[in-house]
Coordinates of C-alpha atoms and ligand atoms in Angstrom, one line a residue:
M1 CA 65.5 68.8 91.4
L2 CA 62.3 70.8 91.0
K3 CA 59.5 69.0 89.2
L4 CA 58.3 71.6 86.6
P5 CA 54.6 72.0 86.2
E6 CA 53.3 70.6 82.8
Q7 CA 51.7 73.9 81.9
L8 CA 52.2 77.6 82.4
P9 CA 49.5 79.2 84.6
K10 CA 46.3 80.5 83.1
Q11 CA 46.6 83.8 85.0
V12 CA 49.2 85.7 86.9
K13 CA 49.1 88.4 89.5
I14 CA 51.0 91.6 88.6
V15 CA 52.1 93.8 91.4
E16 CA 52.7 97.3 90.1
V17 CA 55.6 98.9 92.0
A18 CA 56.3 102.1 90.1
P19 CA 54.7 104.5 92.6
R20 CA 57.1 103.1 95.3
D21 CA 60.1 101.3 93.7
G22 CA 59.8 103.4 90.6
L23 CA 59.8 106.8 92.2
Q24 CA 61.8 106.4 95.4
N25 CA 65.1 106.9 93.6
E26 CA 64.1 110.0 91.7
K27 CA 66.3 112.9 92.8
A28 CA 63.9 115.8 91.8
V29 CA 60.9 116.3 94.0
I30 CA 57.8 114.8 92.4
S31 CA 54.6 116.4 93.4
T32 CA 52.1 114.5 95.5
Q33 CA 49.5 115.2 92.8
T34 CA 51.7 113.5 90.1
K35 CA 52.1 110.4 92.4
I36 CA 48.3 110.3 93.0
A37 CA 47.6 110.6 89.3
L38 CA 50.0 107.8 88.6
I39 CA 48.3 105.5 91.1
D40 CA 44.8 106.3 90.0
Q41 CA 45.6 105.8 86.3
L42 CA 47.2 102.4 87.1
A43 CA 44.1 101.4 89.0
D44 CA 41.9 102.6 86.2
A45 CA 43.9 100.4 83.8
G46 CA 42.8 97.4 85.9
V47 CA 45.9 96.9 88.1
S48 CA 44.7 95.1 91.1
H49 CA 47.8 95.3 93.3
I50 CA 49.7 98.6 93.6
E51 CA 52.7 99.2 95.8
A52 CA 51.7 102.8 96.5
A53 CA 53.8 104.2 99.3
S54 CA 56.7 103.7 101.7
F55 CA 56.6 104.6 105.3
V56 CA 60.4 104.7 105.8
S57 CA 62.5 107.4 107.4
P58 CA 62.3 110.6 105.3
K59 CA 65.9 111.2 106.0
W60 CA 66.8 107.9 104.3
V61 CA 64.4 108.2 101.3
P62 CA 63.1 111.8 101.1
Q63 CA 61.0 111.1 97.9
M64 CA 58.6 109.0 99.9
A65 CA 58.1 111.5 102.7
D66 CA 54.5 112.4 101.4
S67 CA 53.3 108.8 101.6
T68 CA 50.4 109.7 104.0
A69 CA 49.2 112.5 101.7
V70 CA 49.5 110.2 98.7
M71 CA 47.4 107.5 100.3
Q72 CA 44.8 110.0 101.4
G73 CA 44.6 111.6 98.0
I74 CA 44.1 108.6 95.8
T75 CA 40.7 107.4 94.6
R76 CA 40.2 103.9 96.1
F77 CA 39.2 101.6 93.2
Q78 CA 37.1 98.6 94.1
G79 CA 39.1 95.5 93.5
T80 CA 42.5 97.2 93.9
R81 CA 44.7 96.6 96.9
Y82 CA 47.3 99.2 98.0
S83 CA 50.5 98.1 99.8
A84 CA 53.3 100.1 101.4
L85 CA 56.7 99.4 102.8
T86 CA 57.0 99.4 106.6
P87 CA 60.5 98.8 108.0
N88 CA 59.4 99.1 111.7
L89 CA 56.5 99.7 114.0
Q90 CA 56.7 103.5 113.4
G91 CA 56.2 102.9 109.7
F92 CA 53.5 100.4 110.3
E93 CA 51.5 102.8 112.5
A94 CA 51.7 105.5 109.8
A95 CA 50.7 103.0 107.1
L96 CA 47.8 101.7 109.1
A97 CA 46.5 105.3 109.7
A98 CA 46.9 106.0 106.0
G99 CA 44.6 103.1 105.1
V100 CA 46.9 100.6 103.3
D101 CA 45.6 97.1 102.6
E102 CA 48.9 95.3 102.9
V103 CA 52.3 96.0 104.5
V104 CA 55.7 95.0 103.2
I105 CA 58.5 94.2 105.5
F106 CA 61.8 94.1 103.7
T107 CA 65.3 92.6 104.4
A108 CA 67.9 90.9 102.2
A109 CA 69.7 87.7 101.6
S110 CA 73.0 89.6 101.9
E111 CA 74.2 91.0 105.2
A112 CA 76.1 93.9 103.6
F113 CA 73.0 95.1 101.7
T114 CA 70.8 94.8 104.7
Q115 CA 73.1 97.1 106.7
K116 CA 73.2 99.7 104.0
N117 CA 69.5 99.6 103.3
I118 CA 67.9 99.3 106.8
N119 CA 70.8 99.8 109.1
C120 CA 70.8 96.5 110.9
S121 CA 71.7 92.8 110.4
I122 CA 69.3 90.3 108.8
A123 CA 68.7 88.7 112.2
Q124 CA 68.0 92.1 113.8
S125 CA 65.6 92.9 110.9
V126 CA 63.6 89.7 111.6
V127 CA 63.4 90.6 115.3
R128 CA 62.3 94.1 114.4
F129 CA 59.6 92.7 112.0
E130 CA 58.0 90.5 114.7
G131 CA 56.1 93.4 116.1
V132 CA 55.1 94.7 112.7
V133 CA 53.7 91.3 111.6
R134 CA 51.8 90.8 114.9
A135 CA 50.3 94.4 114.6
A136 CA 49.4 93.9 111.0
Q137 CA 47.7 90.6 111.7
A138 CA 45.8 92.1 114.6
A139 CA 44.6 94.9 112.2
G140 CA 43.6 92.4 109.6
L141 CA 46.2 93.4 107.0
T142 CA 48.1 91.0 104.9
V143 CA 51.9 91.0 105.2
R144 CA 54.4 90.6 102.4
G145 CA 58.0 89.9 103.0
S146 CA 60.5 91.2 100.5
I147 CA 64.0 89.8 100.2
S148 CA 66.6 91.9 98.3
C149 CA 69.7 90.5 96.6
C150 CA 68.5 87.0 96.1
L151 CA 70.5 86.7 92.8
G152 CA 73.4 88.9 93.6
C153 CA 74.5 91.8 95.9
P154 CA 76.2 95.0 94.9
Y155 CA 78.5 94.8 97.9
Q156 CA 79.0 91.1 98.4
G157 CA 78.8 89.7 94.9
D158 CA 77.4 86.2 94.6
V159 CA 74.6 85.2 97.0
P160 CA 74.2 81.4 97.7
A161 CA 70.7 80.0 97.3
A162 CA 71.1 78.6 100.8
D163 CA 71.1 82.2 102.1
V164 CA 67.9 82.9 100.3
V165 CA 66.3 79.7 101.8
R166 CA 67.3 80.8 105.3
V167 CA 65.7 84.2 105.0
V168 CA 62.5 82.8 103.4
S169 CA 62.3 80.4 106.3
S170 CA 62.6 83.2 108.8
L171 CA 59.9 85.3 107.0
K172 CA 57.7 82.2 106.8
D173 CA 58.0 81.7 110.5
L174 CA 57.1 85.3 111.1
G175 CA 53.8 84.6 109.3
C176 CA 54.2 86.4 105.9
D177 CA 51.4 85.7 103.5
E178 CA 53.6 86.2 100.5
I179 CA 57.4 86.5 100.0
D180 CA 59.2 88.4 97.2
I181 CA 62.3 87.0 95.6
A182 CA 64.0 90.2 94.4
D183 CA 66.9 90.6 92.0
T184 CA 67.7 94.1 93.2
I185 CA 70.5 94.8 90.8
G186 CA 69.2 92.7 87.9
V187 CA 72.2 90.4 87.6
G188 CA 70.5 87.0 87.7
T189 CA 70.0 84.7 84.7
A190 CA 67.4 82.1 83.9
E191 CA 69.1 78.9 85.2
Q192 CA 70.0 80.7 88.4
V193 CA 66.4 81.7 88.8
K194 CA 65.3 78.1 88.5
R195 CA 67.9 77.0 91.0
V196 CA 66.7 79.5 93.6
Y197 CA 63.0 78.6 93.2
A198 CA 63.9 74.9 93.2
A199 CA 65.8 75.4 96.5
L200 CA 62.6 77.1 97.9
D201 CA 60.2 74.3 96.9
N202 CA 59.0 72.6 100.1
I203 CA 60.1 75.7 102.1
F204 CA 57.3 78.1 101.1
P205 CA 54.5 77.5 98.4
L206 CA 55.8 78.6 95.0
S207 CA 52.4 80.0 94.4
K208 CA 53.0 82.5 97.1
L209 CA 56.5 83.5 96.1
S210 CA 56.9 86.3 93.7
G211 CA 59.5 87.4 91.2
H212 CA 60.7 91.0 91.6
F213 CA 63.2 91.4 88.8
H214 CA 65.1 94.6 88.0
D215 CA 66.2 94.8 84.4
T216 CA 69.7 96.2 84.7
Y217 CA 71.3 93.5 82.6
G218 CA 68.3 93.0 80.3
Q219 CA 67.5 89.6 81.8
A220 CA 64.2 90.4 83.6
L221 CA 61.7 89.0 81.0
T222 CA 63.8 85.8 80.5
N223 CA 63.9 85.4 84.3
I224 CA 60.1 85.9 84.5
Y225 CA 59.7 83.2 81.9
A226 CA 62.0 80.9 83.8
A227 CA 60.0 81.6 87.0
L228 CA 56.7 80.9 85.2
Q229 CA 58.1 77.5 84.2
C230 CA 58.9 76.8 87.9
G231 CA 55.3 77.5 88.9
V232 CA 55.6 81.1 90.1
H233 CA 52.7 83.3 89.1
I234 CA 53.2 86.6 91.0
F235 CA 55.4 89.2 89.3
H236 CA 56.4 92.7 90.2
S237 CA 56.8 95.3 87.5
S238 CA 57.0 99.0 87.0
V239 CA 55.3 101.1 84.4
A240 CA 57.8 102.7 81.9
G241 CA 60.5 100.5 83.6
L242 CA 61.0 103.1 86.4
G243 CA 62.9 102.2 89.4
G244 CA 66.1 101.6 91.3
C245 CA 67.1 101.4 94.9
P246 CA 69.0 104.2 96.6
Y247 CA 71.2 101.6 98.3
A248 CA 72.0 99.6 95.2
L249 CA 74.1 102.0 93.2
G250 CA 74.0 101.3 89.4
A251 CA 70.8 99.3 89.6
T252 CA 68.3 100.4 87.1
G253 CA 64.5 100.0 87.0
N254 CA 62.2 97.1 87.4
V255 CA 61.1 95.2 84.4
A256 CA 58.5 97.4 82.6
T257 CA 54.9 96.5 83.2
E258 CA 54.1 97.1 79.5
D259 CA 56.7 94.5 78.5
V260 CA 55.4 92.0 81.0
L261 CA 51.8 92.4 79.9
Y262 CA 52.9 92.0 76.2
L263 CA 54.7 88.8 77.2
M264 CA 51.7 87.5 79.1
Q265 CA 49.3 88.4 76.2
G266 CA 51.5 86.4 73.8
L267 CA 51.5 83.4 76.2
G268 CA 47.7 83.6 76.5
I269 CA 48.0 84.3 80.3
E270 CA 45.4 86.5 81.8
T271 CA 46.5 89.6 83.9
G272 CA 43.2 91.5 84.1
I273 CA 45.1 94.6 83.0
D274 CA 44.5 96.8 79.9
L275 CA 47.8 97.0 78.1
A276 CA 46.7 100.0 76.0
K277 CA 45.8 102.0 79.1
V278 CA 49.1 101.1 80.8
V279 CA 51.0 102.3 77.7
K280 CA 49.4 105.7 78.2
V281 CA 50.3 105.7 81.9
G282 CA 53.9 105.0 80.9
D283 CA 53.9 107.9 78.5
F284 CA 52.3 110.2 81.1
I285 CA 54.8 109.4 83.9
S286 CA 57.8 109.5 81.6
Q287 CA 56.8 113.0 80.4
A288 CA 56.0 114.1 84.0
L289 CA 59.5 113.0 85.1
G290 CA 61.2 114.2 82.0
R291 CA 62.6 110.7 81.5
S292 CA 62.9 108.5 78.4
N293 CA 60.4 105.6 78.6
Q294 CA 62.4 102.4 79.5
S295 CA 59.7 100.1 78.3
R296 CA 60.3 98.5 74.9
V297 CA 56.7 97.8 74.2
G298 CA 55.2 101.1 75.3
P299 CA 57.1 103.4 72.8
A300 CA 56.6 100.7 70.1
L301 CA 52.9 100.7 70.5
L302 CA 52.7 104.5 70.8
A303 CA 54.7 104.8 67.5
R304 CA 52.5 102.1 65.8
N305 CA 49.3 103.9 66.9
A306 CA 50.7 107.2 65.7
R307 CA 51.2 105.8 62.2
L308 CA 47.7 104.3 62.0
Ligands
HMG401 P1 67.7 104.2 111.7 O1 68.3 105.6 111.5 O2 68.6 103.1 112.1 O3 66.4 104.3 112.7 O4 66.9 103.8 110.4 P2 66.2 104.7 114.1 O5 65.1 103.8 114.7 O6 67.5 104.9 114.9 O7 65.5 106.2 113.9 C1 66.3 107.3 113.5 C2 65.3 108.4 113.0 O8 64.5 107.9 112.0 C3 64.3 108.9 114.1 O9 64.1 110.2 113.9 C4 63.1 108.1 113.8 O10 61.9 108.7 114.3 C5 63.1 108.1 112.3 P3 64.9 111.4 114.7 O11 64.6 111.1 116.1 O12 66.3 111.3 114.4 O13 64.2 112.6 114.2 N1 62.4 106.9 111.8 C6 61.3 107.0 111.0 N2 60.7 108.1 110.4 C7 59.6 107.8 109.7 N3 59.2 106.6 109.4 C8 59.8 105.5 109.9 C9 60.9 105.7 110.7 N4 61.7 104.9 111.4 C10 62.6 105.6 112.0 N5 59.3 104.3 109.6 C11 65.3 102.6 109.1 C12 66.3 102.5 110.2 C13 64.8 101.2 108.8 C14 64.1 103.5 109.5 C15 66.0 103.3 107.9 O14 67.1 102.6 107.6 C16 65.1 103.4 106.7 O15 64.1 104.1 106.6 N6 65.5 102.6 105.6 C17 64.7 102.5 104.4 C18 65.5 102.4 103.2 C19 64.7 102.2 102.0 O16 63.5 102.6 102.0 N7 65.2 101.6 100.9 C20 64.5 101.4 99.7 C21 63.4 100.4 99.8 S1 63.9 98.7 99.8 C22 64.0 98.4 98.1 O17 63.8 99.2 97.2 C23 64.2 96.9 97.7 C24 62.9 96.3 97.1 O18 62.4 97.0 96.0 C25 63.2 94.9 96.7 C26 64.4 94.8 95.7 O19 64.4 95.2 94.6 O20 65.4 94.4 96.3 C27 61.8 96.2 98.2
MG402 MG1 63.1 96.7 93.9

Protein backbone atom coordinates (compact mmCIF):
# COMPACT_ATOMS: atom_id res chain seq x y z
CA MET A 1 0.00 0.00 0.00
CA LEU A 2 1.40 3.38 -1.05
CA LYS A 3 1.89 5.78 1.86
CA LEU A 4 0.34 9.00 0.55
CA PRO A 5 2.26 12.25 1.12
CA GLU A 6 0.63 14.51 3.72
CA GLN A 7 0.45 17.48 1.37
CA LEU A 8 0.08 18.17 -2.32
CA PRO A 9 3.22 19.56 -3.99
CA LYS A 10 3.82 23.33 -4.01
CA GLN A 11 4.68 23.29 -7.67
CA VAL A 12 4.28 20.99 -10.64
CA LYS A 13 5.99 20.63 -13.99
CA ILE A 14 3.70 20.86 -16.98
CA VAL A 15 4.92 19.32 -20.23
CA GLU A 16 2.99 20.84 -23.12
CA VAL A 17 2.46 18.22 -25.80
CA ALA A 18 0.14 19.96 -28.27
CA PRO A 19 2.78 20.61 -30.94
CA ARG A 20 3.48 16.85 -31.09
CA ASP A 21 0.67 14.76 -29.58
CA GLY A 22 -1.86 17.48 -30.38
CA LEU A 23 -1.03 17.89 -34.03
CA GLN A 24 0.24 14.45 -35.10
CA ASN A 25 -3.25 13.10 -35.68
CA GLU A 26 -4.56 16.03 -37.73
CA LYS A 27 -5.39 14.88 -41.25
CA ALA A 28 -5.12 18.23 -43.06
CA VAL A 29 -1.62 19.52 -43.64
CA ILE A 30 -0.72 22.12 -41.03
CA SER A 31 1.81 24.67 -42.20
CA THR A 32 5.24 24.73 -40.62
CA GLN A 33 4.63 28.40 -39.79
CA THR A 34 1.50 27.53 -37.77
CA LYS A 35 3.44 24.90 -35.81
CA ILE A 36 6.24 27.38 -35.13
CA ALA A 37 3.75 30.06 -34.02
CA LEU A 38 2.10 27.56 -31.65
CA ILE A 39 5.39 26.61 -30.02
CA ASP A 40 6.61 30.19 -29.72
CA GLN A 41 3.34 31.38 -28.20
CA LEU A 42 3.43 28.55 -25.65
CA ALA A 43 7.00 29.42 -24.66
CA ASP A 44 6.01 33.08 -24.40
CA ALA A 45 3.24 32.04 -21.99
CA GLY A 46 5.90 30.59 -19.69
CA VAL A 47 5.72 26.94 -20.67
CA SER A 48 9.12 25.55 -19.73
CA HIS A 49 8.78 22.08 -21.32
CA ILE A 50 7.41 21.72 -24.82
CA GLU A 51 7.19 18.46 -26.78
CA ALA A 52 7.86 20.20 -30.05
CA ALA A 53 8.47 17.56 -32.69
CA SER A 54 8.60 13.92 -33.64
CA PHE A 55 11.36 12.31 -35.69
CA VAL A 56 9.39 9.24 -36.69
CA SER A 57 8.88 7.76 -40.13
CA PRO A 58 6.99 10.27 -42.33
CA LYS A 59 5.24 7.29 -43.91
CA TRP A 60 3.78 6.42 -40.53
CA VAL A 61 2.97 9.95 -39.33
CA PRO A 62 3.07 12.40 -42.27
CA GLN A 63 2.04 15.39 -40.14
CA MET A 64 5.37 15.35 -38.30
CA ALA A 65 7.49 15.22 -41.48
CA ASP A 66 8.58 18.86 -41.15
CA SER A 67 9.98 18.44 -37.62
CA THR A 68 13.46 19.61 -38.60
CA ALA A 69 12.08 22.79 -40.17
CA VAL A 70 9.89 23.37 -37.11
CA MET A 71 12.83 23.05 -34.73
CA GLN A 72 14.96 25.33 -36.89
CA GLY A 73 12.19 27.93 -37.20
CA ILE A 74 11.26 28.40 -33.55
CA THR A 75 12.61 31.13 -31.32
CA ARG A 76 14.50 29.47 -28.49
CA PHE A 77 13.15 30.94 -25.26
CA GLN A 78 15.59 30.94 -22.38
CA GLY A 79 14.33 28.57 -19.72
CA THR A 80 12.26 26.49 -22.13
CA ARG A 81 13.31 22.94 -23.00
CA TYR A 82 12.21 21.37 -26.26
CA SER A 83 11.76 17.60 -26.59
CA ALA A 84 11.02 15.29 -29.49
CA LEU A 85 10.02 11.68 -30.09
CA THR A 86 12.83 9.46 -31.39
CA PRO A 87 11.82 5.83 -32.05
CA ASN A 88 15.26 4.73 -33.27
CA LEU A 89 18.80 5.93 -34.02
CA GLN A 90 17.70 7.43 -37.33
CA GLY A 91 15.21 9.60 -35.50
CA PHE A 92 17.75 10.40 -32.81
CA GLU A 93 20.34 11.65 -35.33
CA ALA A 94 17.74 13.94 -36.90
CA ALA A 95 16.60 15.21 -33.50
CA LEU A 96 20.16 15.91 -32.40
CA ALA A 97 20.93 17.79 -35.62
CA ALA A 98 17.73 19.81 -35.14
CA GLY A 99 18.86 20.90 -31.68
CA VAL A 100 16.39 19.26 -29.28
CA ASP A 101 17.15 19.33 -25.54
CA GLU A 102 15.50 16.02 -24.69
CA VAL A 103 14.61 12.89 -26.61
CA VAL A 104 11.63 10.66 -25.95
CA ILE A 105 11.76 6.93 -26.56
CA PHE A 106 8.32 5.35 -26.58
CA THR A 107 6.86 1.91 -26.16
CA ALA A 108 3.78 0.50 -24.41
CA ALA A 109 2.61 -1.75 -21.61
CA SER A 110 0.59 -3.69 -24.18
CA GLU A 111 2.17 -5.90 -26.86
CA ALA A 112 -0.61 -5.34 -29.36
CA PHE A 113 -0.33 -1.55 -29.19
CA THR A 114 3.46 -1.66 -29.46
CA GLN A 115 3.20 -3.69 -32.65
CA LYS A 116 0.68 -1.30 -34.18
CA ASN A 117 2.53 1.84 -33.09
CA ILE A 118 6.19 1.07 -33.64
CA ASN A 119 6.10 -2.23 -35.53
CA CYS A 120 7.94 -4.38 -33.01
CA SER A 121 7.47 -6.14 -29.66
CA ILE A 122 8.05 -4.42 -26.32
CA ALA A 123 11.28 -6.41 -25.85
CA GLN A 124 12.51 -5.46 -29.34
CA SER A 125 11.70 -1.81 -28.67
CA VAL A 126 13.83 -1.84 -25.53
CA VAL A 127 16.76 -3.34 -27.45
CA ARG A 128 16.26 -0.71 -30.17
CA PHE A 129 16.28 2.08 -27.57
CA GLU A 130 19.62 1.03 -26.07
CA GLY A 131 21.56 2.74 -28.81
CA VAL A 132 19.34 5.82 -28.66
CA VAL A 133 19.85 6.23 -24.93
CA ARG A 134 23.63 5.74 -25.15
CA ALA A 135 23.87 8.26 -27.99
CA ALA A 136 21.66 10.77 -26.18
CA GLN A 137 23.71 10.46 -23.00
CA ALA A 138 26.94 10.91 -24.97
CA ALA A 139 25.45 14.06 -26.51
CA GLY A 140 24.40 15.39 -23.10
CA LEU A 141 20.66 15.17 -23.76
CA THR A 142 18.14 13.98 -21.23
CA VAL A 143 16.01 10.96 -22.07
CA ARG A 144 12.35 10.46 -21.32
CA GLY A 145 10.69 7.10 -21.69
CA SER A 146 7.01 7.10 -22.57
CA ILE A 147 4.79 4.09 -21.91
CA SER A 148 1.45 3.95 -23.71
CA CYS A 149 -1.62 2.04 -22.59
CA CYS A 150 -0.76 1.93 -18.89
CA LEU A 151 -4.44 2.03 -17.95
CA GLY A 152 -5.97 0.17 -20.88
CA CYS A 153 -5.32 -0.79 -24.49
CA PRO A 154 -7.55 -0.31 -27.54
CA TYR A 155 -6.64 -3.81 -28.79
CA GLN A 156 -6.02 -5.83 -25.65
CA GLY A 157 -8.44 -4.22 -23.18
CA ASP A 158 -7.30 -4.37 -19.55
CA VAL A 159 -3.60 -3.91 -18.84
CA PRO A 160 -2.33 -5.38 -15.53
CA ALA A 161 -0.29 -3.00 -13.36
CA ALA A 162 2.41 -5.71 -13.28
CA ASP A 163 2.95 -5.16 -17.02
CA VAL A 164 3.46 -1.43 -16.44
CA VAL A 165 5.95 -2.23 -13.67
CA ARG A 166 7.90 -4.52 -16.02
CA VAL A 167 8.22 -1.86 -18.73
CA VAL A 168 9.11 0.89 -16.23
CA SER A 169 11.86 -1.39 -14.88
CA SER A 170 13.23 -1.93 -18.40
CA LEU A 171 13.26 1.80 -19.16
CA LYS A 172 14.87 2.51 -15.80
CA ASP A 173 17.61 -0.03 -16.58
CA LEU A 174 18.17 1.71 -19.91
CA GLY A 175 18.85 4.95 -18.02
CA CYS A 176 15.76 7.09 -18.61
CA ASP A 177 15.74 10.31 -16.60
CA GLU A 178 11.96 10.48 -16.52
CA ILE A 179 9.20 8.01 -17.37
CA ASP A 180 5.71 8.84 -18.62
CA ILE A 181 2.72 6.81 -17.51
CA ALA A 182 0.29 7.33 -20.38
CA ASP A 183 -3.40 6.63 -20.55
CA THR A 184 -3.43 6.68 -24.34
CA ILE A 185 -7.15 6.08 -24.74
CA GLY A 186 -8.29 7.91 -21.61
CA VAL A 187 -10.10 4.97 -20.03
CA GLY A 188 -8.50 4.95 -16.58
CA THR A 189 -10.18 6.08 -13.38
CA ALA A 190 -8.81 7.50 -10.15
CA GLU A 191 -8.44 4.37 -8.01
CA GLN A 192 -6.76 2.58 -10.90
CA VAL A 193 -4.34 5.50 -11.24
CA LYS A 194 -3.49 5.15 -7.56
CA ARG A 195 -2.99 1.39 -7.91
CA VAL A 196 -0.58 1.84 -10.82
CA TYR A 197 1.54 4.50 -9.07
CA ALA A 198 1.47 2.43 -5.87
CA ALA A 199 2.82 -0.53 -7.85
CA LEU A 200 5.61 1.70 -9.17
CA ASP A 201 6.66 3.04 -5.78
CA ASN A 202 10.15 1.64 -5.01
CA ILE A 203 10.61 0.83 -8.72
CA PHE A 204 11.23 4.37 -10.00
CA PRO A 205 11.00 7.65 -8.04
CA LEU A 206 7.42 8.94 -8.13
CA SER A 207 8.87 12.42 -8.52
CA LYS A 208 10.26 11.37 -11.91
CA LEU A 209 7.15 9.63 -13.17
CA SER A 210 4.66 11.73 -15.07
CA GLY A 211 0.95 11.47 -15.76
CA HIS A 212 0.08 11.69 -19.47
CA PHE A 213 -3.69 11.48 -19.47
CA HIS A 214 -5.94 11.62 -22.50
CA ASP A 215 -9.45 12.80 -21.73
CA THR A 216 -11.55 10.50 -23.90
CA TYR A 217 -13.84 9.47 -21.02
CA GLY A 218 -13.63 12.80 -19.17
CA GLN A 219 -11.47 11.36 -16.38
CA ALA A 220 -8.20 13.18 -16.96
CA LEU A 221 -8.50 15.95 -14.33
CA THR A 222 -9.70 13.49 -11.71
CA ASN A 223 -6.81 11.21 -12.61
CA ILE A 224 -4.36 14.10 -12.27
CA TYR A 225 -5.74 14.86 -8.83
CA ALA A 226 -5.37 11.20 -7.86
CA ALA A 227 -1.79 11.20 -9.17
CA LEU A 228 -1.02 14.41 -7.24
CA GLN A 229 -2.20 12.68 -4.09
CA CYS A 230 0.26 9.87 -4.80
CA GLY A 231 3.18 12.30 -5.01
CA VAL A 232 3.38 12.68 -8.80
CA HIS A 233 4.12 16.22 -9.93
CA ILE A 234 4.84 16.07 -13.65
CA PHE A 235 1.84 16.26 -15.94
CA HIS A 236 1.42 16.36 -19.69
CA SER A 237 -1.31 18.44 -21.27
CA SER A 238 -2.25 19.89 -24.60
CA VAL A 239 -3.54 23.39 -25.25
CA ALA A 240 -7.20 23.39 -26.40
CA GLY A 241 -7.25 19.66 -25.58
CA LEU A 242 -5.76 18.77 -28.96
CA GLY A 243 -4.50 15.29 -29.55
CA GLY A 244 -4.90 11.66 -30.29
CA CYS A 245 -2.72 8.85 -31.47
CA PRO A 246 -3.03 7.57 -35.05
CA TYR A 247 -2.66 4.03 -33.70
CA ALA A 248 -5.29 4.36 -30.95
CA LEU A 249 -8.52 4.75 -32.89
CA GLY A 250 -11.28 6.57 -31.03
CA ALA A 251 -8.90 8.16 -28.54
CA THR A 252 -9.42 11.88 -28.24
CA GLY A 253 -7.12 14.61 -27.05
CA ASN A 254 -4.91 15.05 -24.06
CA VAL A 255 -6.29 16.87 -21.07
CA ALA A 256 -6.42 20.59 -21.94
CA THR A 257 -3.58 22.69 -20.55
CA GLU A 258 -6.00 25.50 -19.70
CA ASP A 259 -8.04 23.11 -17.51
CA VAL A 260 -4.95 21.77 -15.75
CA LEU A 261 -3.68 25.29 -15.06
CA TYR A 262 -7.07 26.29 -13.65
CA LEU A 263 -7.05 23.23 -11.38
CA MET A 264 -3.52 23.98 -10.18
CA GLN A 265 -4.38 27.64 -9.60
CA GLY A 266 -7.33 26.56 -7.46
CA LEU A 267 -5.11 24.21 -5.47
CA GLY A 268 -2.51 26.95 -4.95
CA ILE A 269 0.07 24.94 -6.91
CA GLU A 270 2.63 26.91 -8.92
CA THR A 271 3.13 26.10 -12.62
CA GLY A 272 5.05 29.18 -13.79
CA ILE A 273 2.61 29.46 -16.71
CA ASP A 274 0.34 32.40 -17.53
CA LEU A 275 -3.18 30.96 -17.87
CA ALA A 276 -4.57 34.03 -19.68
CA LYS A 277 -1.88 33.75 -22.35
CA VAL A 278 -2.44 30.01 -22.77
CA VAL A 279 -6.17 30.66 -23.24
CA LYS A 280 -5.26 32.92 -26.17
CA VAL A 281 -2.95 30.25 -27.60
CA GLY A 282 -5.82 27.75 -27.39
CA ASP A 283 -8.06 30.15 -29.28
CA PHE A 284 -5.36 30.76 -31.88
CA ILE A 285 -4.67 27.10 -32.62
CA SER A 286 -8.36 26.11 -32.58
CA GLN A 287 -9.08 28.77 -35.18
CA ALA A 288 -6.01 27.88 -37.23
CA LEU A 289 -7.14 24.23 -37.36
CA GLY A 290 -10.83 25.06 -37.76
CA ARG A 291 -11.61 22.96 -34.69
CA SER A 292 -13.80 23.61 -31.67
CA ASN A 293 -11.74 24.28 -28.57
CA GLN A 294 -11.86 21.13 -26.38
CA SER A 295 -10.81 22.95 -23.22
CA ARG A 296 -13.63 23.82 -20.79
CA VAL A 297 -11.75 26.65 -19.11
CA GLY A 298 -10.47 28.35 -22.29
CA PRO A 299 -13.84 29.16 -23.88
CA ALA A 300 -15.34 29.98 -20.45
CA LEU A 301 -12.65 32.58 -19.76
CA LEU A 302 -12.88 33.97 -23.29
CA ALA A 303 -16.66 34.36 -22.92
CA ARG A 304 -16.28 35.96 -19.49
CA ASN A 305 -13.69 38.40 -20.77
CA ALA A 306 -15.88 39.28 -23.76
CA ARG A 307 -18.70 40.21 -21.36
CA LEU A 308 -16.49 42.45 -19.21
P1 LIG B 1 9.47 0.37 -39.72
O1 LIG B 1 8.73 0.51 -41.03
O2 LIG B 1 9.39 -0.94 -39.02
O3 LIG B 1 11.00 0.82 -39.86
O4 LIG B 1 8.95 1.50 -38.76
P2 LIG B 1 12.21 0.38 -40.70
O5 LIG B 1 13.39 0.52 -39.83
O6 LIG B 1 11.94 -0.95 -41.38
O7 LIG B 1 12.27 1.52 -41.85
C1 LIG B 1 11.30 1.60 -42.88
C2 LIG B 1 11.41 2.95 -43.55
O8 LIG B 1 11.15 4.00 -42.59
C3 LIG B 1 12.79 3.26 -44.12
O9 LIG B 1 12.59 4.09 -45.26
C4 LIG B 1 13.44 4.09 -43.05
O10 LIG B 1 14.43 4.96 -43.56
C5 LIG B 1 12.27 4.90 -42.55
P3 LIG B 1 12.59 3.49 -46.77
O11 LIG B 1 13.91 2.82 -46.89
O12 LIG B 1 11.42 2.52 -46.81
O13 LIG B 1 12.38 4.70 -47.60
N1 LIG B 1 12.46 5.34 -41.15
C6 LIG B 1 12.48 6.61 -40.75
N2 LIG B 1 12.33 7.77 -41.40
C7 LIG B 1 12.43 8.90 -40.68
N3 LIG B 1 12.64 8.92 -39.36
C8 LIG B 1 12.80 7.78 -38.67
C9 LIG B 1 12.71 6.56 -39.37
N4 LIG B 1 12.82 5.28 -38.99
C10 LIG B 1 12.67 4.54 -40.09
N5 LIG B 1 13.01 7.81 -37.35
C11 LIG B 1 9.16 3.02 -36.92
C12 LIG B 1 9.41 1.60 -37.42
C13 LIG B 1 9.36 3.00 -35.43
C14 LIG B 1 10.14 3.95 -37.58
C15 LIG B 1 7.71 3.40 -37.30
O14 LIG B 1 6.85 2.43 -36.82
C16 LIG B 1 7.31 4.74 -36.75
O15 LIG B 1 7.80 5.77 -37.17
N6 LIG B 1 6.34 4.75 -35.77
C17 LIG B 1 5.95 5.95 -35.12
C18 LIG B 1 4.51 5.89 -34.78
C19 LIG B 1 4.14 7.17 -34.07
O16 LIG B 1 4.76 8.19 -34.22
N7 LIG B 1 3.05 7.09 -33.25
C20 LIG B 1 2.57 8.22 -32.53
C21 LIG B 1 3.48 8.65 -31.41
S1 LIG B 1 3.32 7.66 -29.95
C22 LIG B 1 2.02 8.40 -29.08
O17 LIG B 1 1.36 9.27 -29.58
C23 LIG B 1 1.79 7.96 -27.68
C24 LIG B 1 2.25 8.99 -26.63
O18 LIG B 1 1.59 10.24 -26.81
C25 LIG B 1 1.91 8.47 -25.24
C26 LIG B 1 0.45 8.03 -25.15
O19 LIG B 1 -0.45 8.84 -25.14
O20 LIG B 1 0.27 6.81 -25.12
C27 LIG B 1 3.77 9.19 -26.70
MG1 LIG C 1 -0.46 10.74 -26.02
